[in-house]
PDB file of C-alpha atoms and ligand atoms in Angstrom:
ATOM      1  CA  UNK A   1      16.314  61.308   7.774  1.00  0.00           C
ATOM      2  CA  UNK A   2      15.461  64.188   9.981  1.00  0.00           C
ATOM      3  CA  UNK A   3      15.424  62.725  13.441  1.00  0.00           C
ATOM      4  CA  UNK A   4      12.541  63.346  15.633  1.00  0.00           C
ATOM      5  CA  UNK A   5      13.192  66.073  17.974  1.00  0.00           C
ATOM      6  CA  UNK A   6      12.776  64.010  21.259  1.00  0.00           C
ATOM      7  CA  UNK A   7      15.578  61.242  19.693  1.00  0.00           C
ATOM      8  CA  UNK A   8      17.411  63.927  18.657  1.00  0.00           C
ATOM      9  CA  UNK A   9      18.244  65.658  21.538  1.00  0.00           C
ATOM     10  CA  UNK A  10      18.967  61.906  23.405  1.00  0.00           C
ATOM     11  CA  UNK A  11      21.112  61.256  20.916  1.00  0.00           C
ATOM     12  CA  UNK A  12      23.036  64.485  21.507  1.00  0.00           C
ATOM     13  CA  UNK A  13      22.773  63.898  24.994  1.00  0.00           C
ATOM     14  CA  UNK A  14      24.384  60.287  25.131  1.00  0.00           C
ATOM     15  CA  UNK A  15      27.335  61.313  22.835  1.00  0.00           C
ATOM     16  CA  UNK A  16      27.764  64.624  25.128  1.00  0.00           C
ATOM     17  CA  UNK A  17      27.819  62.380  28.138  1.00  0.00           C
ATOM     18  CA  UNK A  18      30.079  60.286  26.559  1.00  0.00           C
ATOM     19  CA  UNK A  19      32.354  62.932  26.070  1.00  0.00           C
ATOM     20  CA  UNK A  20      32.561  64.973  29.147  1.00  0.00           C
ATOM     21  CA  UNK A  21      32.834  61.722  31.187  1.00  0.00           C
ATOM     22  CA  UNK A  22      35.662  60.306  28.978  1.00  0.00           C
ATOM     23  CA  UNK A  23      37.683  63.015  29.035  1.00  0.00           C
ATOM     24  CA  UNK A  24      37.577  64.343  32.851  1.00  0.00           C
ATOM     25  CA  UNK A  25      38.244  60.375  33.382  1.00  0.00           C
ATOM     26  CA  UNK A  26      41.018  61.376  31.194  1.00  0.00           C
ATOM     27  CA  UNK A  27      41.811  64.169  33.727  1.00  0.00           C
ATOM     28  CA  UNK A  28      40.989  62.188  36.745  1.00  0.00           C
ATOM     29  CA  UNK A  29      43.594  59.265  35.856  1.00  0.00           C
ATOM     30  CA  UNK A  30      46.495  61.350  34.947  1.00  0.00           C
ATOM     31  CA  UNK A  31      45.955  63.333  38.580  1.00  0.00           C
ATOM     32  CA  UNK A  32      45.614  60.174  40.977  1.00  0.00           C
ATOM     33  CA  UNK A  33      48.523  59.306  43.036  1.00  0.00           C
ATOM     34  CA  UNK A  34      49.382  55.624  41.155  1.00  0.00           C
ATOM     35  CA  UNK A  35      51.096  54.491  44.753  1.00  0.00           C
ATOM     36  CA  UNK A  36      48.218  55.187  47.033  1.00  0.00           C
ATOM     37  CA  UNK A  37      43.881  55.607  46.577  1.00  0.00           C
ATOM     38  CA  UNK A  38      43.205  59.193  46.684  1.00  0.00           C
ATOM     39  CA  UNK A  39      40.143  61.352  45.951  1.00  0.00           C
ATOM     40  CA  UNK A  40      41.308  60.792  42.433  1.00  0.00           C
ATOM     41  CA  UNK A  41      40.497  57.331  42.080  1.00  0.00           C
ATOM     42  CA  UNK A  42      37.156  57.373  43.232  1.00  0.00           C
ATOM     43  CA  UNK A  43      36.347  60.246  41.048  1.00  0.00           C
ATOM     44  CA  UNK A  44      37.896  58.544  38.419  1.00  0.00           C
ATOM     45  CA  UNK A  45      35.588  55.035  38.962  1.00  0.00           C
ATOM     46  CA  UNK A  46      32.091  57.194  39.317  1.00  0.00           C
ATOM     47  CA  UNK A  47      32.991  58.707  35.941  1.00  0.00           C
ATOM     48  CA  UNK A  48      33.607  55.324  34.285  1.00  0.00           C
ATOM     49  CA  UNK A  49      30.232  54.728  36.023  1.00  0.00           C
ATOM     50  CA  UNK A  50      28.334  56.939  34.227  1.00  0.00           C
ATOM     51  CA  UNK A  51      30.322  56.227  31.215  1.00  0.00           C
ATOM     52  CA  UNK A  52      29.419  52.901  31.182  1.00  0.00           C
ATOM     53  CA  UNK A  53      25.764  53.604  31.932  1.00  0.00           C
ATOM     54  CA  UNK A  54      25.326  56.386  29.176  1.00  0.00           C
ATOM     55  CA  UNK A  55      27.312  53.915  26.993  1.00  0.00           C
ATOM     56  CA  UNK A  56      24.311  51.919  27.191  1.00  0.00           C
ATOM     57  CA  UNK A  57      21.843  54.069  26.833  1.00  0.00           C
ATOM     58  CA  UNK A  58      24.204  55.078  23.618  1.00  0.00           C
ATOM     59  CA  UNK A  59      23.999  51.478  22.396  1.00  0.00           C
ATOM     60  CA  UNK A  60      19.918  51.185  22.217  1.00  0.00           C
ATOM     61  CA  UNK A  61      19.529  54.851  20.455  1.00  0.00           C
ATOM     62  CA  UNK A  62      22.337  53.949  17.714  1.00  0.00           C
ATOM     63  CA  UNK A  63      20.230  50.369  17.227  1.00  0.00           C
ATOM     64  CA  UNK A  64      17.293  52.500  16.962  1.00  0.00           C
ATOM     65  CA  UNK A  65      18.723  54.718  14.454  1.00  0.00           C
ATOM     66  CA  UNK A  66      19.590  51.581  12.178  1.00  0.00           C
ATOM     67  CA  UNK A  67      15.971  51.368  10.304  1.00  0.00           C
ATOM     68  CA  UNK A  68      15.103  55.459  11.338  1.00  0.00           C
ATOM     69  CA  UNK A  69      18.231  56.898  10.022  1.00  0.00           C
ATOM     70  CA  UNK A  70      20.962  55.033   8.691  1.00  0.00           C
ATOM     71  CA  UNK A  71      18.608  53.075   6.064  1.00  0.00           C
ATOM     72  CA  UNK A  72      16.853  55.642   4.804  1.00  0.00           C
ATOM     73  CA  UNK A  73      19.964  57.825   4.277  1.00  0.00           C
ATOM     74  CA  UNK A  74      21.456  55.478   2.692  1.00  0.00           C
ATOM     75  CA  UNK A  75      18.732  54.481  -0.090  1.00  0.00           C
ATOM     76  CA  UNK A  76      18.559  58.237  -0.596  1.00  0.00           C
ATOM     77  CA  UNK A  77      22.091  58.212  -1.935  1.00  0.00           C
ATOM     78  CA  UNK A  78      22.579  61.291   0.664  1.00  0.00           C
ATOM     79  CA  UNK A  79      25.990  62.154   2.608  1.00  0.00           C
ATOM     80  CA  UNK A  80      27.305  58.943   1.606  1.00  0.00           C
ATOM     81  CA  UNK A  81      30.821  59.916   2.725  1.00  0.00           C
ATOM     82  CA  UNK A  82      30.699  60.928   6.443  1.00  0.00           C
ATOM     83  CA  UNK A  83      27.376  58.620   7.208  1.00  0.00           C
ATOM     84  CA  UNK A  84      29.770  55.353   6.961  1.00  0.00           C
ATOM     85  CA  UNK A  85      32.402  56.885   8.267  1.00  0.00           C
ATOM     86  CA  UNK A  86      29.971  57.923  11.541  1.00  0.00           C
ATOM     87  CA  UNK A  87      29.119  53.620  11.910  1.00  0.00           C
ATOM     88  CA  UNK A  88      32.715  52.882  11.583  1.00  0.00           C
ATOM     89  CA  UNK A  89      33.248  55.197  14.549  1.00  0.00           C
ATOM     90  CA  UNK A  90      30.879  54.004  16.456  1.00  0.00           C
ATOM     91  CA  UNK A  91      31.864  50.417  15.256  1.00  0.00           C
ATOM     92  CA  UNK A  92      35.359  51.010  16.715  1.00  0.00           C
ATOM     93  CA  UNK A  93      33.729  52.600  19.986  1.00  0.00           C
ATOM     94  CA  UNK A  94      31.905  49.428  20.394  1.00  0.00           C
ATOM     95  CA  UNK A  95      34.716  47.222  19.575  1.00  0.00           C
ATOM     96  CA  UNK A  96      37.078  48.956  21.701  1.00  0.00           C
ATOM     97  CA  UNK A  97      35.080  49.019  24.843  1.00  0.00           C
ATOM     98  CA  UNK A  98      33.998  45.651  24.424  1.00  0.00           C
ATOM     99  CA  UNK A  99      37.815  44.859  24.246  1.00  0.00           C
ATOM    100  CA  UNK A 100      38.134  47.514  27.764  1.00  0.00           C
ATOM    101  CA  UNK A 101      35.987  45.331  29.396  1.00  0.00           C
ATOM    102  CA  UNK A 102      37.158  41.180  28.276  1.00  0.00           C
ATOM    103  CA  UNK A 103      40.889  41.948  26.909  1.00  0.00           C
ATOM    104  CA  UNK A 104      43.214  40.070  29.472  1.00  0.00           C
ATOM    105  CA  UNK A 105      45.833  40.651  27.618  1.00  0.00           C
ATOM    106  CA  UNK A 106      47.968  43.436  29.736  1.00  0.00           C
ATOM    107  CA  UNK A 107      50.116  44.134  26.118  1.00  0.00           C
ATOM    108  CA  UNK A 108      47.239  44.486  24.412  1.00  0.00           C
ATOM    109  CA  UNK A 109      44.982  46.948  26.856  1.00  0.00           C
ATOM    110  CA  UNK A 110      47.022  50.063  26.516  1.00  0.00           C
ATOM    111  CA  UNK A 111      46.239  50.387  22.303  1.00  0.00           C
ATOM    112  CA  UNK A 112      42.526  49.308  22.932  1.00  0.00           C
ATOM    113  CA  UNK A 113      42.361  52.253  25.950  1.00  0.00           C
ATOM    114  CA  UNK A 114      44.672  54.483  23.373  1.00  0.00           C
ATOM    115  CA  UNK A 115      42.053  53.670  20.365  1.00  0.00           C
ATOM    116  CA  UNK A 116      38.664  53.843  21.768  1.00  0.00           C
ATOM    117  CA  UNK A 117      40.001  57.291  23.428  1.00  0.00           C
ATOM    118  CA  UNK A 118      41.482  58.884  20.374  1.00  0.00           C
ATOM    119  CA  UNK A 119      38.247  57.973  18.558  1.00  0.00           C
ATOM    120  CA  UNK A 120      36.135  58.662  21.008  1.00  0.00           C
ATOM    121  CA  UNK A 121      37.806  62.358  21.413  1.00  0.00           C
ATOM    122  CA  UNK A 122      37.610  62.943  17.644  1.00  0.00           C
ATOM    123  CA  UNK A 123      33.385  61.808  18.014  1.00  0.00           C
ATOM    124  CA  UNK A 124      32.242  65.309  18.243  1.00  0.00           C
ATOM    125  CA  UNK A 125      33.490  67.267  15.342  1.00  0.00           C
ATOM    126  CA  UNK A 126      33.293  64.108  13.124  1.00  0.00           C
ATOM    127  CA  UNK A 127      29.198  64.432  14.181  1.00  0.00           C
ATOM    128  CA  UNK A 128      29.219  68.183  13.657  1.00  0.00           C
ATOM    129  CA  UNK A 129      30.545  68.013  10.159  1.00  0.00           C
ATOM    130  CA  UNK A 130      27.745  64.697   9.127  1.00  0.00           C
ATOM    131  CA  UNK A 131      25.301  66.780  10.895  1.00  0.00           C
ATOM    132  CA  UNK A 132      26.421  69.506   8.523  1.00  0.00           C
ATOM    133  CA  UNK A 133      27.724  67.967   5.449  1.00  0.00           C
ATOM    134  CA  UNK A 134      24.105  66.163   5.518  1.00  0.00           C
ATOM    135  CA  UNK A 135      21.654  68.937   5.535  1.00  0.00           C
ATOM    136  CA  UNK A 136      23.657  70.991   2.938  1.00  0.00           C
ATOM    137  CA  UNK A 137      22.936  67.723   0.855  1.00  0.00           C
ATOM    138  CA  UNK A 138      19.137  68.109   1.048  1.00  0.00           C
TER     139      UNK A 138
HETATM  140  C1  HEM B   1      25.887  55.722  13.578  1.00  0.00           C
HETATM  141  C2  HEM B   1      25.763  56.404  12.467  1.00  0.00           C
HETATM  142  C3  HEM B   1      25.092  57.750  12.339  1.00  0.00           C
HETATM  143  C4  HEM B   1      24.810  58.723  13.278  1.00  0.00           C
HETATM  144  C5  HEM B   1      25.108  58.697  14.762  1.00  0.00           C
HETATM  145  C6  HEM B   1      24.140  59.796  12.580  1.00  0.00           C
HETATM  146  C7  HEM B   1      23.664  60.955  13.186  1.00  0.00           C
HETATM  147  C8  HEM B   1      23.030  61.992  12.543  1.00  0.00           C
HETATM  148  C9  HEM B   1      22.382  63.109  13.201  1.00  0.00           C
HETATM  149  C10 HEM B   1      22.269  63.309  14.699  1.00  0.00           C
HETATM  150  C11 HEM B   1      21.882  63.920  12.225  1.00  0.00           C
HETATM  151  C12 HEM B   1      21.097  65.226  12.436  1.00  0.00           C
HETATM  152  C13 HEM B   1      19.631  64.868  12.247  1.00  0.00           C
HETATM  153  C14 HEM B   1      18.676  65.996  12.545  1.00  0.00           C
HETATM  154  O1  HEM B   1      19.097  67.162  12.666  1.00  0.00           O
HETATM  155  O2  HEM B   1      17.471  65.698  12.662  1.00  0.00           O
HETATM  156  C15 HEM B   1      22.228  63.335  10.955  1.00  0.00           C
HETATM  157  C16 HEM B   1      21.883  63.870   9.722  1.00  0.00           C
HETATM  158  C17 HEM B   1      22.057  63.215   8.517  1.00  0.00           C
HETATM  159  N1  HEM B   1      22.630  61.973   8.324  1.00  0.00           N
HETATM  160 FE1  HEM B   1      23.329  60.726   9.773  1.00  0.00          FE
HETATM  161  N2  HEM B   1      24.048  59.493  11.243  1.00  0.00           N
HETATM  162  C18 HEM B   1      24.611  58.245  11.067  1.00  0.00           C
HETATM  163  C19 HEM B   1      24.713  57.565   9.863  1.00  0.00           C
HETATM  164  C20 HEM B   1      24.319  58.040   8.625  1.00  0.00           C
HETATM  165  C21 HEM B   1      24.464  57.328   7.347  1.00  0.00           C
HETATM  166  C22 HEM B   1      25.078  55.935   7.177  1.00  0.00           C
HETATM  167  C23 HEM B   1      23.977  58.158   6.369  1.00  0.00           C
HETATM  168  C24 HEM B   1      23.864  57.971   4.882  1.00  0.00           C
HETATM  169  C25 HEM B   1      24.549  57.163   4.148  1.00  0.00           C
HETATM  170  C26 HEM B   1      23.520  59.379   7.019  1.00  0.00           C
HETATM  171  C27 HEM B   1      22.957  60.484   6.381  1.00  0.00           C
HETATM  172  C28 HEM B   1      22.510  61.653   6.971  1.00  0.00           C
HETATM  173  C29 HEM B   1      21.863  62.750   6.260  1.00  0.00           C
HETATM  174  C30 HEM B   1      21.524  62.809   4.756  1.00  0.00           C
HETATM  175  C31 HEM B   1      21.572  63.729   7.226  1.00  0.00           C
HETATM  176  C32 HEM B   1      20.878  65.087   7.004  1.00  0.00           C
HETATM  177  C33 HEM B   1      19.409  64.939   7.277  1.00  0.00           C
HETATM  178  C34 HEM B   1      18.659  66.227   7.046  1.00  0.00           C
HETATM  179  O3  HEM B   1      18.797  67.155   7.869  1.00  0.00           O
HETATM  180  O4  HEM B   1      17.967  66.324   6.046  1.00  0.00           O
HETATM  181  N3  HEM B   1      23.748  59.268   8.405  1.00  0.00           N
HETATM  182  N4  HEM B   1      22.913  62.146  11.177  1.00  0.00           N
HETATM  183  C1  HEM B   2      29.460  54.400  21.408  1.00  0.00           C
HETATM  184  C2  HEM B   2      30.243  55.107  22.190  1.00  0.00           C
HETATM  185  C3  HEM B   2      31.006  54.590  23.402  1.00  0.00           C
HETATM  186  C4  HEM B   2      30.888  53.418  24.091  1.00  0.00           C
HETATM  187  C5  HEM B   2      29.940  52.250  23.808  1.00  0.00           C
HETATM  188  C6  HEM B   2      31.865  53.458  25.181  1.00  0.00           C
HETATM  189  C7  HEM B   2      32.037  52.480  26.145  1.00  0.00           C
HETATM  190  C8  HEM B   2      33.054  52.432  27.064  1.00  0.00           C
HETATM  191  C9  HEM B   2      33.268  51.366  28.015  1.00  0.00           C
HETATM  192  C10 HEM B   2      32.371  50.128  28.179  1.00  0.00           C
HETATM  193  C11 HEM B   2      34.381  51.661  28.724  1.00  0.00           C
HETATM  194  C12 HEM B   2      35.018  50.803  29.840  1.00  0.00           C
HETATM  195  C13 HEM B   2      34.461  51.251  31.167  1.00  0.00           C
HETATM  196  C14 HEM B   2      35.099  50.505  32.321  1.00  0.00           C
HETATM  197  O1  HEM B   2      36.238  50.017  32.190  1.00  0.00           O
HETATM  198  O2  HEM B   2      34.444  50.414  33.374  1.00  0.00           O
HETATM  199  C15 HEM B   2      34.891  52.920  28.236  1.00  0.00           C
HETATM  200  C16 HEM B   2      36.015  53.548  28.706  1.00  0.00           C
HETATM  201  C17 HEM B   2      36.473  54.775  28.258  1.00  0.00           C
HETATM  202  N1  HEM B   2      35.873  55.570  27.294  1.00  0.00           N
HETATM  203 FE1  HEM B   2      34.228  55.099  26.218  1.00  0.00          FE
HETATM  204  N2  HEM B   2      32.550  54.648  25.127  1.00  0.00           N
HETATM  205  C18 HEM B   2      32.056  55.361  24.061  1.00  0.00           C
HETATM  206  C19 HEM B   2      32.436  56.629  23.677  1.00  0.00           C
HETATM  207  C20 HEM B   2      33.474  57.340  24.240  1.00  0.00           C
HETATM  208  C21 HEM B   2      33.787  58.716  23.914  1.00  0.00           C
HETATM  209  C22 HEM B   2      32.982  59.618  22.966  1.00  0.00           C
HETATM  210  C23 HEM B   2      34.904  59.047  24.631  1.00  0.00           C
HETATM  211  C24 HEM B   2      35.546  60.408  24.559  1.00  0.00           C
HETATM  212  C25 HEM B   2      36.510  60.838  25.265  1.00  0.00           C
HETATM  213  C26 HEM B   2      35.290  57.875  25.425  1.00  0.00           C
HETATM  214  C27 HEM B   2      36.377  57.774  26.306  1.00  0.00           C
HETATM  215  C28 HEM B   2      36.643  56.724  27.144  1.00  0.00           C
HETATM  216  C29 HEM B   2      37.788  56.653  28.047  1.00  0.00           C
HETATM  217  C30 HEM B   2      38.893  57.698  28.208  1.00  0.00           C
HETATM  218  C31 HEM B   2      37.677  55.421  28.729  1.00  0.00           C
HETATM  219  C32 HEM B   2      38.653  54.858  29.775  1.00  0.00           C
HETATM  220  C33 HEM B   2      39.688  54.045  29.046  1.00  0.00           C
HETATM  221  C34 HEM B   2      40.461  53.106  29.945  1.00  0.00           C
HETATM  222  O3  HEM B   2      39.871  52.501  30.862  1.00  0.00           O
HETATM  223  O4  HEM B   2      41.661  52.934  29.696  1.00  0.00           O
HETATM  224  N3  HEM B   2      34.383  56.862  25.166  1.00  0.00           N
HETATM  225  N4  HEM B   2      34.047  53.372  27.228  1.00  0.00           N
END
């Protein structure tokens, strides 16, 4: 289960990424003048930029950590608890910003921006306490 150290820090990386450009987007949005472009809104497009891009990235590390990680864990019987509740995250994540991108529906945009935010905000300590929970379970 222990990842190698290389895919271990990339996988930190992408999720840190993830993070900081989330929430200064976060920041970004609730700044911009709504009624006119400001310096706001282009800040707050390049950050969706590299959101998007490290979301990517993000997408072929967690396929790669299907038959490294998530497998083995799993036939181990270890940290059985948080380890499906990190895919269901990440399923949500996925979901979501799949639904950011293709949802026309304007009524249903705001709960699938409010969703994949909310989860994507709680990401980091839900990692910390797998990361945690899982080696105390060696
Ligand atoms: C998308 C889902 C998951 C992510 C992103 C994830 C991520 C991680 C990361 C980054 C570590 C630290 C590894 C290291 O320090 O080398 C870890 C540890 C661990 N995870 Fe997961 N994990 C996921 C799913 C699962 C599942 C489904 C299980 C088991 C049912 C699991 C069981 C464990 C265990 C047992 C450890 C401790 C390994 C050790 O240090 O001995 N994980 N996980
Ligand atoms: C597997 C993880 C993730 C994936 C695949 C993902 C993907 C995406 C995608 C594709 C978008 C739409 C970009 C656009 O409209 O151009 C987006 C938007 C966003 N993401 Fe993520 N993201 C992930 C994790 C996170 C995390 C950890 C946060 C933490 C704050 C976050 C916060 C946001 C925010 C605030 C938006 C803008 C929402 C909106 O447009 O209303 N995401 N994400």
């Amino acid at each position: 289960m222990r990842l190698d150290p290389l895919f271990r820090v990339a996988l930190y990386a992408a999720f840190a990424v993830l993070t900081v450009t989330g929430a200064a987007w976060l920041f970004a949005d609730w700044h911009k003048d709504p009624s006119a472009p400001d310096q706001w809104h282009d800040i707050a497009a390049s950050l969706l930029m590299v959101h998007g891009g490290a979301a990517m990235a993000t997408l072929m590390l967690l396929g790669a950590l299907i038959p490294l990680h998530v497998r083995r864990a799993w036939r181990s019987r270890r940290n059985r608890l948080t380890g499906p509740v990190m895919v269901a995250v990440n399923a949500v994540l996925i979901a979501t910003a799949f639904g950011l991108y293709y949802a026309g529906s304007e009524a249903l945009r705001p709960w699938i921006s409010d969703a994949h935010t909310a989860v994507g905000l709680a990401l980091p300590a839900l990692l910390l306490a797998h990361v945690w929970l899982g080696r105390r379970s060696s």
